[in-house]
Coordinates of N, CA, C and O in Angstrom, one line a residue:
X25 N 124.0 132.2 157.9 CA 122.6 132.3 158.0 C 122.2 131.3 159.2 O 122.6 130.2 159.1
X26 N 121.6 131.8 160.2 CA 121.1 131.0 161.3 C 119.6 131.0 161.3 O 119.0 132.1 161.4
X27 N 119.0 129.8 161.1 CA 117.6 129.7 161.1 C 117.2 129.1 162.4 O 117.4 128.0 162.7
X28 N 116.6 130.0 163.3 CA 116.3 129.6 164.6 C 115.3 130.6 165.2 O 115.2 131.7 164.7
X29 N 114.4 130.2 166.1 CA 113.5 131.1 166.7 C 114.1 131.9 167.8 O 113.5 132.9 168.2
X30 N 115.3 131.6 168.3 CA 115.9 132.3 169.4 C 116.4 133.7 168.9 O 116.8 133.9 167.8
X31 N 116.3 134.7 169.8 CA 116.7 136.0 169.5 C 118.2 136.3 169.9 O 118.7 137.3 169.6
X32 N 118.8 135.4 170.6 CA 120.2 135.7 171.1 C 121.3 135.0 170.3 O 122.4 134.9 170.8
X33 N 121.0 134.6 169.1 CA 122.0 133.9 168.3 C 123.2 134.7 168.0 O 124.4 134.2 168.0
X34 N 123.1 136.0 167.9 CA 124.2 136.9 167.6 C 125.3 136.8 168.7 O 126.5 136.9 168.5
X35 N 124.8 136.6 170.0 CA 125.7 136.5 171.1 C 126.6 135.3 171.0 O 127.8 135.3 171.4
X36 N 126.2 134.2 170.3 CA 126.9 133.0 170.2 C 127.9 133.0 169.0 O 128.8 132.2 168.9
X37 N 127.7 133.9 168.1 CA 128.5 134.1 166.9 C 129.0 135.5 166.7 O 128.6 136.2 165.8
X38 N 129.9 136.0 167.6 CA 130.3 137.4 167.6 C 131.1 137.8 166.3 O 131.1 139.0 166.0
X39 N 131.7 136.9 165.6 CA 132.5 137.2 164.4 C 131.6 137.1 163.2 O 132.1 137.4 162.1
X40 N 130.4 136.8 163.3 CA 129.5 136.7 162.1 C 128.4 137.8 162.1 O 128.1 138.3 163.1
X41 N 128.0 138.1 160.9 CA 126.9 139.0 160.8 C 125.6 138.2 160.9 O 125.3 137.4 160.0
X42 N 124.9 138.4 161.9 CA 123.6 137.6 162.2 C 122.4 138.5 161.9 O 122.3 139.5 162.4
X43 N 121.6 138.0 160.9 CA 120.4 138.8 160.6 C 119.2 137.9 160.9 O 119.2 136.7 160.7
X44 N 118.1 138.6 161.3 CA 116.9 137.8 161.6 C 115.9 138.1 160.4 O 115.9 139.2 159.9
X45 N 115.2 137.1 160.1 CA 114.1 137.2 159.0 C 113.1 136.1 159.2 O 113.3 135.2 159.9
X46 N 111.9 136.4 158.7 CA 110.8 135.4 158.7 C 110.9 134.5 157.5 O 110.7 134.9 156.4
X47 N 111.2 133.2 157.7 CA 111.3 132.3 156.6 C 110.0 132.0 156.0 O 109.9 131.6 154.8
X48 N 108.9 132.2 156.7 CA 107.6 132.0 156.2 C 107.3 132.9 155.0 O 106.5 132.6 154.1
X49 N 107.9 134.1 154.9 CA 107.7 135.0 153.8 C 108.9 135.2 153.0 O 108.9 135.9 152.0
X50 N 110.0 134.6 153.3 CA 111.3 134.7 152.6 C 111.3 133.8 151.4 O 110.6 132.8 151.3
X51 N 112.2 134.1 150.4 CA 112.4 133.2 149.3 C 113.9 133.0 149.1 O 114.7 133.9 149.4
X52 N 114.3 131.9 148.4 CA 115.7 131.6 148.1 C 115.9 131.9 146.7 O 115.0 131.7 145.8
X53 N 117.2 132.3 146.4 CA 117.5 132.6 145.0 C 119.0 132.1 144.8 O 119.9 132.3 145.6
X54 N 119.2 131.3 143.7 CA 120.5 131.0 143.3 C 120.9 131.8 142.1 O 120.2 132.0 141.1
X55 N 122.1 132.5 142.2 CA 122.5 133.4 141.1 C 124.1 133.3 141.0 O 124.7 133.5 142.1
X56 N 124.6 133.0 139.9 CA 126.0 132.9 139.7 C 126.7 132.0 140.7 O 127.7 132.4 141.3
X57 N 126.1 130.8 140.9 CA 126.7 129.8 141.9 C 126.7 130.3 143.3 O 127.5 129.8 144.2
X58 N 125.9 131.3 143.7 CA 125.8 131.8 145.0 C 124.3 131.7 145.5 O 123.4 131.9 144.7
X59 N 124.1 131.6 146.8 CA 122.8 131.4 147.4 C 122.5 132.8 148.1 O 123.3 133.3 148.8
X60 N 121.2 133.2 147.8 CA 120.7 134.4 148.4 C 119.4 134.2 149.1 O 118.6 133.3 148.6
X61 N 119.1 134.9 150.1 CA 117.8 134.9 150.8 C 117.2 136.2 150.6 O 117.8 137.3 150.9
X62 N 116.0 136.2 150.0 CA 115.2 137.5 149.8 C 114.2 137.6 150.9 O 113.4 136.7 151.1
X63 N 114.3 138.7 151.7 CA 113.5 138.8 152.9 C 113.1 140.3 153.0 O 113.4 141.1 152.2
X64 N 112.4 140.6 154.1 CA 111.8 141.9 154.4 C 112.9 143.0 154.3 O 112.6 144.1 153.9
X65 N 114.1 142.7 154.7 CA 115.1 143.8 154.7 C 115.9 143.9 153.4 O 116.8 144.7 153.3
X66 N 115.6 143.0 152.5 CA 116.3 143.0 151.2 C 116.8 141.7 150.8 O 116.2 140.7 151.0
X67 N 118.0 141.6 150.3 CA 118.6 140.4 149.7 C 120.0 140.2 150.5 O 120.8 141.1 150.6
X68 N 120.2 139.0 151.0 CA 121.4 138.7 151.8 C 122.0 137.4 151.1 O 121.4 136.4 150.9
X69 N 123.3 137.6 150.8 CA 124.1 136.4 150.4 C 124.3 135.5 151.5 O 124.7 135.9 152.6
X70 N 124.1 134.2 151.3 CA 124.2 133.2 152.3 C 125.5 132.3 152.0 O 125.6 131.7 151.0
X71 N 126.4 132.3 153.0 CA 127.6 131.5 152.9 C 127.4 130.1 153.5 O 128.0 129.2 153.0
X72 N 126.5 130.0 154.4 CA 126.3 128.7 155.1 C 125.0 128.8 155.9 O 124.5 129.9 156.2
X73 N 124.4 127.7 156.2 CA 123.1 127.7 156.9 C 123.3 126.8 158.2 O 123.7 125.6 158.1
X74 N 122.9 127.3 159.3 CA 122.7 126.5 160.5 C 121.2 126.5 160.8 O 120.7 127.6 161.2
X75 N 120.6 125.4 160.6 CA 119.1 125.3 160.7 C 118.7 124.4 161.8 O 118.9 123.2 161.8
X76 N 118.1 125.0 162.9 CA 117.6 124.2 164.0 C 116.2 123.8 163.6 O 115.3 124.6 163.6
X77 N 116.1 122.5 163.2 CA 114.8 122.0 162.6 C 113.6 122.2 163.6 O 112.5 122.4 163.1
X78 N 113.9 122.2 164.9 CA 112.8 122.4 165.8 C 112.1 123.7 165.7 O 111.0 123.9 166.1
X79 N 112.9 124.7 165.2 CA 112.4 126.1 165.1 C 111.3 126.2 164.0 O 110.2 126.6 164.2
X80 N 111.7 125.8 162.8 CA 110.8 125.9 161.6 C 111.2 124.6 160.8 O 112.3 124.5 160.3
X81 N 110.2 123.8 160.6 CA 110.4 122.6 159.8 C 110.5 123.0 158.3 O 109.7 123.8 157.8
X82 N 111.5 122.5 157.6 CA 111.6 122.8 156.2 C 110.4 122.3 155.4 O 110.0 121.2 155.6
X83 N 109.9 123.2 154.5 CA 108.8 122.8 153.6 C 109.5 122.5 152.3 O 110.7 122.7 152.1
X84 N 108.8 122.1 151.3 CA 109.4 121.7 150.0 C 110.3 122.8 149.4 O 111.3 122.5 148.8
X85 N 109.9 124.0 149.5 CA 110.7 125.1 148.9 C 112.1 125.3 149.6 O 113.0 125.7 149.1
X86 N 112.1 125.0 150.9 CA 113.3 125.0 151.7 C 114.2 123.8 151.5 O 115.4 123.9 151.4
X87 N 113.5 122.6 151.3 CA 114.3 121.4 151.1 C 115.2 121.5 149.8 O 116.3 120.9 149.8
X88 N 114.7 122.1 148.8 CA 115.5 122.3 147.6 C 116.9 122.9 147.9 O 117.9 122.5 147.5
X89 N 116.9 124.0 148.7 CA 118.1 124.7 149.1 C 118.9 123.8 150.0 O 120.1 123.7 149.9
X90 N 118.3 123.2 151.0 CA 119.1 122.4 152.0 C 119.7 121.2 151.4 O 120.8 120.8 151.8
X91 N 119.0 120.5 150.4 CA 119.6 119.4 149.8 C 120.7 119.7 148.9 O 121.7 119.1 148.8

C-alpha cells in the first residue's frame, strides 16, 4: 500500500500491485490478524504501508493502524 498523492508510484514499484484510493473516504479493517483497506474499488489486503506524510497527514483513525 503506497499512500502518496503522486500518480507515478507504480513506475517505482514494478513488482508490486499498486492501487490508488482516496484515504479521506477509505476505512481500515483488521480481520484474522490481517489488515484491509476498504475503499471505492472494494477491499484490499495490505501487506505493508509506505506513507509519505506530506501527502496526507494521518488523522486519529489512521494513527491507530500506523501505530
